Amino acid sequence: MAMRWALLLVVFLLPITVPLNDGWAASAGRNGAGVDWTAPEEVYVHQNETVSTYITLHNRANENQAFTVEPLSIPAPLSTVGLPVTELLVPNHLKQVAFGITAPPAASFENLSVSFSITSDLDPALNETVVMRVKIVPRSPIRTGRGVGTCRT
């Protein structure tokens, strides 16, 4: 009986005596002092197509912060649409910054690495780099449905 009471006492007192800290959570490697961000690691685009992608920003500072997302390295033949962009975030809020990546009609099928920079008006030292792999892929020849022109990509 005493063992059960001791176990119950430990179970109830342990959370009080050992406060939770950030060291217990697994780090995604995508957070800075004033900003957390997330973005897809891979983006697929076809020739002569613009695909929409995003970078989600989280303002971790205790005051309003204007974040600027701009292309850092966009290899030929790719281009971006809708960048650079500046978004104002209030403390502890999220904002999804959407933009496009375009491959021209004559682009060769290849895998490229693109990178984007996140800077802040609040902290001039803040400069996060977001890296995405862009795969230029052929359109699928699989036909679906009854229509002759229906094609799955």
Short mmCIF file of N, CA, C and O in Angstrom, two decimals, residues 33-134:
data_model
loop_
_atom_site.label_atom_id
_atom_site.label_comp_id
_atom_site.label_asym_id
_atom_site.label_seq_id
_atom_site.Cartn_x
_atom_site.Cartn_y
_atom_site.Cartn_z
N ALA A 33 15.95 33.18 -33.46
CA ALA A 33 15.57 33.88 -32.24
C ALA A 33 14.25 34.61 -32.39
O ALA A 33 13.45 34.65 -31.48
N GLY A 34 13.99 35.19 -33.55
CA GLY A 34 12.78 35.97 -33.72
C GLY A 34 11.77 35.38 -34.67
O GLY A 34 10.68 35.92 -34.84
N VAL A 35 12.12 34.30 -35.34
CA VAL A 35 11.22 33.74 -36.35
C VAL A 35 11.36 32.22 -36.40
O VAL A 35 12.44 31.67 -36.24
N ASP A 36 10.23 31.55 -36.58
CA ASP A 36 10.18 30.14 -36.97
C ASP A 36 9.65 30.13 -38.39
O ASP A 36 8.85 30.99 -38.77
N TRP A 37 10.06 29.18 -39.19
CA TRP A 37 9.54 29.08 -40.54
C TRP A 37 9.43 27.61 -40.93
O TRP A 37 10.12 26.76 -40.39
N THR A 38 8.57 27.37 -41.88
CA THR A 38 8.45 26.04 -42.47
C THR A 38 8.12 26.20 -43.95
O THR A 38 7.47 27.19 -44.33
N ALA A 39 8.58 25.25 -44.73
CA ALA A 39 8.36 25.29 -46.18
C ALA A 39 8.49 23.87 -46.72
O ALA A 39 9.15 23.03 -46.10
N PRO A 40 7.90 23.59 -47.87
CA PRO A 40 8.08 22.26 -48.45
C PRO A 40 9.54 22.05 -48.85
O PRO A 40 10.20 22.99 -49.27
N GLU A 41 10.01 20.83 -48.70
CA GLU A 41 11.39 20.53 -49.08
C GLU A 41 11.53 20.30 -50.58
O GLU A 41 12.58 20.54 -51.14
N GLU A 42 10.45 19.79 -51.21
CA GLU A 42 10.48 19.52 -52.65
C GLU A 42 9.28 20.16 -53.33
O GLU A 42 8.19 20.17 -52.78
N VAL A 43 9.52 20.67 -54.54
CA VAL A 43 8.47 21.24 -55.37
C VAL A 43 8.63 20.64 -56.76
O VAL A 43 9.73 20.57 -57.30
N TYR A 44 7.51 20.20 -57.35
CA TYR A 44 7.53 19.62 -58.69
C TYR A 44 6.90 20.60 -59.66
O TYR A 44 5.82 21.13 -59.40
N VAL A 45 7.56 20.81 -60.78
CA VAL A 45 7.06 21.73 -61.80
C VAL A 45 7.27 21.10 -63.17
O VAL A 45 8.24 20.36 -63.38
N HIS A 46 6.32 21.35 -64.08
CA HIS A 46 6.43 20.88 -65.46
C HIS A 46 6.95 22.01 -66.33
O HIS A 46 6.93 23.17 -65.93
N GLN A 47 7.37 21.66 -67.53
CA GLN A 47 7.77 22.68 -68.50
C GLN A 47 6.58 23.59 -68.78
O GLN A 47 5.43 23.14 -68.82
N ASN A 48 6.86 24.88 -68.96
CA ASN A 48 5.83 25.88 -69.29
C ASN A 48 4.74 25.93 -68.21
O ASN A 48 3.55 25.98 -68.51
N GLU A 49 5.14 25.91 -66.95
CA GLU A 49 4.18 25.89 -65.85
C GLU A 49 4.72 26.72 -64.68
O GLU A 49 5.91 26.79 -64.44
N THR A 50 3.78 27.35 -63.96
CA THR A 50 4.10 28.02 -62.71
C THR A 50 3.36 27.30 -61.60
O THR A 50 2.14 27.15 -61.67
N VAL A 51 4.09 26.83 -60.60
CA VAL A 51 3.46 26.16 -59.46
C VAL A 51 3.51 27.09 -58.26
O VAL A 51 4.45 27.86 -58.09
N SER A 52 2.51 26.99 -57.44
CA SER A 52 2.43 27.80 -56.23
C SER A 52 3.08 27.03 -55.09
O SER A 52 2.87 25.83 -54.93
N THR A 53 3.86 27.73 -54.30
CA THR A 53 4.47 27.15 -53.11
C THR A 53 4.42 28.20 -52.00
O THR A 53 3.84 29.27 -52.21
N TYR A 54 5.01 27.92 -50.85
CA TYR A 54 4.85 28.83 -49.72
C TYR A 54 6.01 28.72 -48.75
O TYR A 54 6.76 27.74 -48.74
N ILE A 55 6.12 29.73 -47.91
CA ILE A 55 6.96 29.72 -46.72
C ILE A 55 6.07 30.26 -45.60
O ILE A 55 5.51 31.35 -45.73
N THR A 56 5.88 29.50 -44.54
CA THR A 56 5.07 29.94 -43.41
C THR A 56 5.99 30.54 -42.35
O THR A 56 6.95 29.90 -41.94
N LEU A 57 5.67 31.76 -41.93
CA LEU A 57 6.46 32.49 -40.95
C LEU A 57 5.73 32.56 -39.62
O LEU A 57 4.50 32.69 -39.60
N HIS A 58 6.47 32.51 -38.52
CA HIS A 58 5.90 32.64 -37.17
C HIS A 58 6.72 33.68 -36.42
O HIS A 58 7.92 33.50 -36.20
N ASN A 59 6.09 34.78 -36.03
CA ASN A 59 6.76 35.85 -35.29
C ASN A 59 6.90 35.43 -33.83
O ASN A 59 5.93 35.40 -33.10
N ARG A 60 8.12 35.15 -33.39
CA ARG A 60 8.37 34.74 -32.00
C ARG A 60 8.74 35.92 -31.11
O ARG A 60 8.90 35.75 -29.90
N ALA A 61 8.90 37.09 -31.69
CA ALA A 61 9.27 38.27 -30.90
C ALA A 61 8.06 38.79 -30.13
O ALA A 61 6.92 38.40 -30.39
N ASN A 62 8.31 39.69 -29.19
CA ASN A 62 7.25 40.27 -28.37
C ASN A 62 6.70 41.57 -28.95
O ASN A 62 5.98 42.29 -28.25
N GLU A 63 7.04 41.88 -30.18
CA GLU A 63 6.52 43.08 -30.83
C GLU A 63 6.33 42.81 -32.32
O GLU A 63 6.79 41.79 -32.84
N ASN A 64 5.65 43.73 -32.98
CA ASN A 64 5.41 43.58 -34.42
C ASN A 64 6.73 43.48 -35.16
O ASN A 64 7.71 44.15 -34.80
N GLN A 65 6.72 42.67 -36.21
CA GLN A 65 7.93 42.46 -36.99
C GLN A 65 7.57 42.35 -38.46
O GLN A 65 6.62 41.65 -38.82
N ALA A 66 8.29 43.06 -39.30
CA ALA A 66 8.09 42.97 -40.75
C ALA A 66 9.16 42.05 -41.32
O ALA A 66 10.36 42.32 -41.21
N PHE A 67 8.71 40.95 -41.92
CA PHE A 67 9.63 39.98 -42.52
C PHE A 67 9.63 40.18 -44.03
O PHE A 67 8.58 40.38 -44.64
N THR A 68 10.81 40.09 -44.61
CA THR A 68 10.95 40.16 -46.07
C THR A 68 11.48 38.83 -46.56
O THR A 68 12.49 38.33 -46.06
N VAL A 69 10.78 38.26 -47.54
CA VAL A 69 11.21 37.01 -48.18
C VAL A 69 11.61 37.38 -49.60
O VAL A 69 10.83 37.98 -50.35
N GLU A 70 12.85 37.03 -49.96
CA GLU A 70 13.33 37.34 -51.30
C GLU A 70 14.17 36.19 -51.83
O GLU A 70 14.75 35.43 -51.05
N PRO A 71 14.22 36.06 -53.17
CA PRO A 71 15.05 35.00 -53.75
C PRO A 71 16.52 35.24 -53.44
O PRO A 71 17.01 36.35 -53.54
N LEU A 72 17.20 34.18 -53.07
CA LEU A 72 18.63 34.26 -52.79
C LEU A 72 19.42 33.62 -53.92
O LEU A 72 20.38 34.18 -54.41
N SER A 73 18.98 32.44 -54.34
CA SER A 73 19.63 31.72 -55.43
C SER A 73 18.57 30.98 -56.24
O SER A 73 17.99 30.01 -55.75
N ILE A 74 18.32 31.46 -57.44
CA ILE A 74 17.36 30.82 -58.35
C ILE A 74 18.12 30.46 -59.63
O ILE A 74 18.40 31.33 -60.45
N PRO A 75 18.51 29.19 -59.79
CA PRO A 75 19.29 28.82 -60.97
C PRO A 75 18.45 28.87 -62.25
O PRO A 75 17.24 28.66 -62.22
N ALA A 76 19.13 29.18 -63.35
CA ALA A 76 18.47 29.14 -64.67
C ALA A 76 18.08 27.69 -64.92
O ALA A 76 18.78 26.78 -64.50
N PRO A 77 16.97 27.44 -65.49
CA PRO A 77 16.01 28.29 -66.18
C PRO A 77 14.83 28.73 -65.31
O PRO A 77 13.88 29.31 -65.82
N LEU A 78 14.88 28.47 -64.02
CA LEU A 78 13.74 28.79 -63.15
C LEU A 78 13.63 30.29 -62.89
O LEU A 78 14.62 31.02 -62.97
N SER A 79 12.42 30.72 -62.54
CA SER A 79 12.18 32.10 -62.11
C SER A 79 11.08 32.07 -61.05
O SER A 79 10.37 31.09 -60.90
N THR A 80 10.97 33.19 -60.31
CA THR A 80 9.94 33.27 -59.27
C THR A 80 8.92 34.33 -59.64
O THR A 80 9.20 35.27 -60.38
N VAL A 81 7.72 34.18 -59.09
CA VAL A 81 6.62 35.11 -59.29
C VAL A 81 6.14 35.54 -57.90
O VAL A 81 5.90 34.70 -57.05
N GLY A 82 6.04 36.84 -57.67
CA GLY A 82 5.50 37.33 -56.40
C GLY A 82 6.53 37.59 -55.33
O GLY A 82 6.17 37.81 -54.17
N LEU A 83 7.81 37.56 -55.66
CA LEU A 83 8.87 37.86 -54.70
C LEU A 83 9.73 38.99 -55.24
O LEU A 83 9.87 39.11 -56.45
N PRO A 84 10.32 39.80 -54.41
CA PRO A 84 10.30 39.79 -52.95
C PRO A 84 8.98 40.30 -52.40
O PRO A 84 8.24 41.02 -53.08
N VAL A 85 8.69 39.91 -51.15
CA VAL A 85 7.46 40.33 -50.47
C VAL A 85 7.79 40.62 -49.01
O VAL A 85 8.62 39.95 -48.42
N THR A 86 7.13 41.64 -48.46
CA THR A 86 7.29 41.98 -47.05
C THR A 86 5.94 41.85 -46.36
O THR A 86 4.94 42.38 -46.85
N GLU A 87 5.93 41.13 -45.23
CA GLU A 87 4.70 40.91 -44.47
C GLU A 87 4.91 41.35 -43.03
O GLU A 87 5.94 41.02 -42.43
N LEU A 88 3.94 42.07 -42.47
CA LEU A 88 3.98 42.51 -41.08
C LEU A 88 3.23 41.50 -40.22
O LEU A 88 2.06 41.20 -40.49
N LEU A 89 3.90 40.98 -39.20
CA LEU A 89 3.29 40.01 -38.29
C LEU A 89 3.29 40.56 -36.88
O LEU A 89 4.30 41.09 -36.41
N VAL A 90 2.15 40.43 -36.20
CA VAL A 90 2.06 40.80 -34.79
C VAL A 90 2.66 39.65 -33.98
O VAL A 90 2.85 38.55 -34.49
N PRO A 91 2.98 39.87 -32.70
CA PRO A 91 3.61 38.83 -31.89
C PRO A 91 2.82 37.51 -31.88
O PRO A 91 1.60 37.51 -31.78
N ASN A 92 3.56 36.41 -32.01
CA ASN A 92 3.04 35.06 -31.93
C ASN A 92 1.99 34.73 -32.99
O ASN A 92 1.11 33.90 -32.76
N HIS A 93 2.08 35.36 -34.16
CA HIS A 93 1.16 35.06 -35.25
C HIS A 93 1.90 34.40 -36.40
O HIS A 93 3.10 34.57 -36.57
N LEU A 94 1.13 33.67 -37.21
CA LEU A 94 1.64 32.99 -38.38
C LEU A 94 1.16 33.68 -39.65
O LEU A 94 0.08 34.25 -39.68
N LYS A 95 1.96 33.57 -40.71
CA LYS A 95 1.55 34.10 -42.01
C LYS A 95 2.16 33.20 -43.07
O LYS A 95 3.35 32.91 -43.05
N GLN A 96 1.32 32.75 -43.99
CA GLN A 96 1.82 31.93 -45.09
C GLN A 96 2.09 32.85 -46.28
O GLN A 96 1.17 33.50 -46.79
N VAL A 97 3.34 32.91 -46.70
CA VAL A 97 3.75 33.73 -47.83
C VAL A 97 3.74 32.84 -49.06
O VAL A 97 4.56 31.93 -49.18
N ALA A 98 2.81 33.10 -49.97
CA ALA A 98 2.68 32.28 -51.18
C ALA A 98 3.38 32.98 -52.34
O ALA A 98 3.34 34.21 -52.45
N PHE A 99 3.99 32.18 -53.20
CA PHE A 99 4.66 32.70 -54.38
C PHE A 99 4.73 31.58 -55.41
O PHE A 99 4.35 30.44 -55.12
N GLY A 100 5.18 31.90 -56.60
CA GLY A 100 5.25 30.91 -57.66
C GLY A 100 6.66 30.64 -58.13
O GLY A 100 7.53 31.51 -58.05
N ILE A 101 6.87 29.43 -58.63
CA ILE A 101 8.13 29.04 -59.28
C ILE A 101 7.77 28.60 -60.69
O ILE A 101 6.89 27.75 -60.87
N THR A 102 8.45 29.19 -61.67
CA THR A 102 8.13 28.97 -63.08
C THR A 102 9.27 28.27 -63.80
O THR A 102 10.44 28.62 -63.60
N ALA A 103 8.90 27.29 -64.64
CA ALA A 103 9.85 26.65 -65.55
C ALA A 103 9.43 26.99 -66.97
O ALA A 103 8.25 26.86 -67.31
N PRO A 104 10.33 27.44 -67.81
CA PRO A 104 9.97 27.80 -69.19
C PRO A 104 9.70 26.56 -70.04
O PRO A 104 10.01 25.44 -69.63
N PRO A 105 9.14 26.76 -71.24
CA PRO A 105 8.80 25.62 -72.10
C PRO A 105 10.00 24.75 -72.50
O PRO A 105 9.86 23.55 -72.67
N ALA A 106 11.17 25.34 -72.63
CA ALA A 106 12.35 24.59 -73.09
C ALA A 106 13.22 24.09 -71.94
O ALA A 106 14.34 23.64 -72.17
N ALA A 107 12.73 24.11 -70.72
CA ALA A 107 13.53 23.67 -69.57
C ALA A 107 13.83 22.18 -69.66
O ALA A 107 12.96 21.38 -70.03
N SER A 108 15.05 21.81 -69.33
CA SER A 108 15.40 20.40 -69.34
C SER A 108 14.92 19.76 -68.03
O SER A 108 14.77 20.44 -67.02
N PHE A 109 14.70 18.47 -68.07
CA PHE A 109 14.24 17.75 -66.89
C PHE A 109 15.43 17.55 -65.95
O PHE A 109 16.38 16.84 -66.29
N GLU A 110 15.38 18.20 -64.81
CA GLU A 110 16.49 18.13 -63.87
C GLU A 110 16.03 18.51 -62.47
O GLU A 110 14.92 19.01 -62.28
N ASN A 111 16.90 18.26 -61.50
CA ASN A 111 16.65 18.64 -60.11
C ASN A 111 17.55 19.82 -59.77
O ASN A 111 18.75 19.76 -59.99
N LEU A 112 16.94 20.88 -59.25
CA LEU A 112 17.68 22.10 -58.92
C LEU A 112 17.43 22.48 -57.47
O LEU A 112 16.40 22.13 -56.89
N SER A 113 18.35 23.21 -56.90
CA SER A 113 18.20 23.70 -55.54
C SER A 113 18.02 25.21 -55.58
O SER A 113 18.82 25.92 -56.17
N VAL A 114 16.93 25.69 -54.96
CA VAL A 114 16.66 27.13 -54.89
C VAL A 114 16.70 27.54 -53.42
O VAL A 114 16.43 26.74 -52.54
N SER A 115 17.06 28.79 -53.18
CA SER A 115 17.10 29.26 -51.80
C SER A 115 16.50 30.66 -51.71
O SER A 115 16.54 31.44 -52.66
N PHE A 116 15.94 30.93 -50.54
CA PHE A 116 15.28 32.19 -50.27
C PHE A 116 15.79 32.74 -48.94
O PHE A 116 16.16 31.99 -48.05
N SER A 117 15.79 34.05 -48.82
CA SER A 117 16.27 34.72 -47.62
C SER A 117 15.10 35.32 -46.86
O SER A 117 14.20 35.91 -47.46
N ILE A 118 15.12 35.16 -45.53
CA ILE A 118 14.12 35.80 -44.65
C ILE A 118 14.87 36.79 -43.78
O ILE A 118 15.79 36.41 -43.05
N THR A 119 14.49 38.06 -43.88
CA THR A 119 15.10 39.10 -43.05
C THR A 119 14.01 39.83 -42.29
O THR A 119 12.82 39.72 -42.62
N SER A 120 14.43 40.59 -41.25
CA SER A 120 13.48 41.28 -40.38
C SER A 120 13.88 42.74 -40.21
O SER A 120 15.06 43.07 -40.18
N ASP A 121 12.87 43.60 -40.07
CA ASP A 121 13.14 45.01 -39.78
C ASP A 121 13.49 45.21 -38.31
O ASP A 121 14.13 46.18 -37.94
N LEU A 122 13.09 44.28 -37.45
CA LEU A 122 13.32 44.39 -36.01
C LEU A 122 14.75 44.01 -35.63
O LEU A 122 15.35 44.63 -34.76
N ASP A 123 15.28 42.99 -36.28
CA ASP A 123 16.62 42.49 -35.97
C ASP A 123 17.44 42.44 -37.26
O ASP A 123 17.29 41.52 -38.06
N PRO A 124 18.34 43.42 -37.47
CA PRO A 124 19.14 43.43 -38.70
C PRO A 124 20.05 42.20 -38.84
O PRO A 124 20.46 41.86 -39.95
N ALA A 125 20.37 41.54 -37.74
CA ALA A 125 21.24 40.36 -37.80
C ALA A 125 20.49 39.11 -38.23
O ALA A 125 21.10 38.10 -38.60
N LEU A 126 19.16 39.15 -38.21
CA LEU A 126 18.36 37.98 -38.58
C LEU A 126 18.43 37.78 -40.09
O LEU A 126 18.08 38.68 -40.85
N ASN A 127 18.90 36.64 -40.51
CA ASN A 127 18.95 36.29 -41.92
C ASN A 127 18.86 34.77 -42.03
O ASN A 127 19.86 34.08 -41.96
N GLU A 128 17.64 34.27 -42.17
CA GLU A 128 17.39 32.83 -42.30
C GLU A 128 17.40 32.45 -43.77
O GLU A 128 16.95 33.22 -44.62
N THR A 129 17.88 31.25 -44.07
CA THR A 129 17.91 30.77 -45.45
C THR A 129 17.01 29.55 -45.58
O THR A 129 17.14 28.60 -44.80
N VAL A 130 16.11 29.59 -46.54
CA VAL A 130 15.19 28.49 -46.83
C VAL A 130 15.65 27.84 -48.13
O VAL A 130 15.84 28.53 -49.13
N VAL A 131 15.86 26.53 -48.11
CA VAL A 131 16.32 25.81 -49.30
C VAL A 131 15.23 24.82 -49.72
O VAL A 131 14.69 24.10 -48.88
N MET A 132 14.91 24.82 -51.01
CA MET A 132 13.94 23.87 -51.58
C MET A 132 14.58 23.17 -52.77
O MET A 132 15.36 23.78 -53.50
N ARG A 133 14.22 21.91 -52.97
CA ARG A 133 14.62 21.20 -54.18
C ARG A 133 13.47 21.30 -55.16
O ARG A 133 12.34 20.93 -54.85
N VAL A 134 13.77 21.80 -56.35
CA VAL A 134 12.76 21.91 -57.40
C VAL A 134 13.08 20.88 -58.47
O VAL A 134 14.20 20.83 -58.99
#
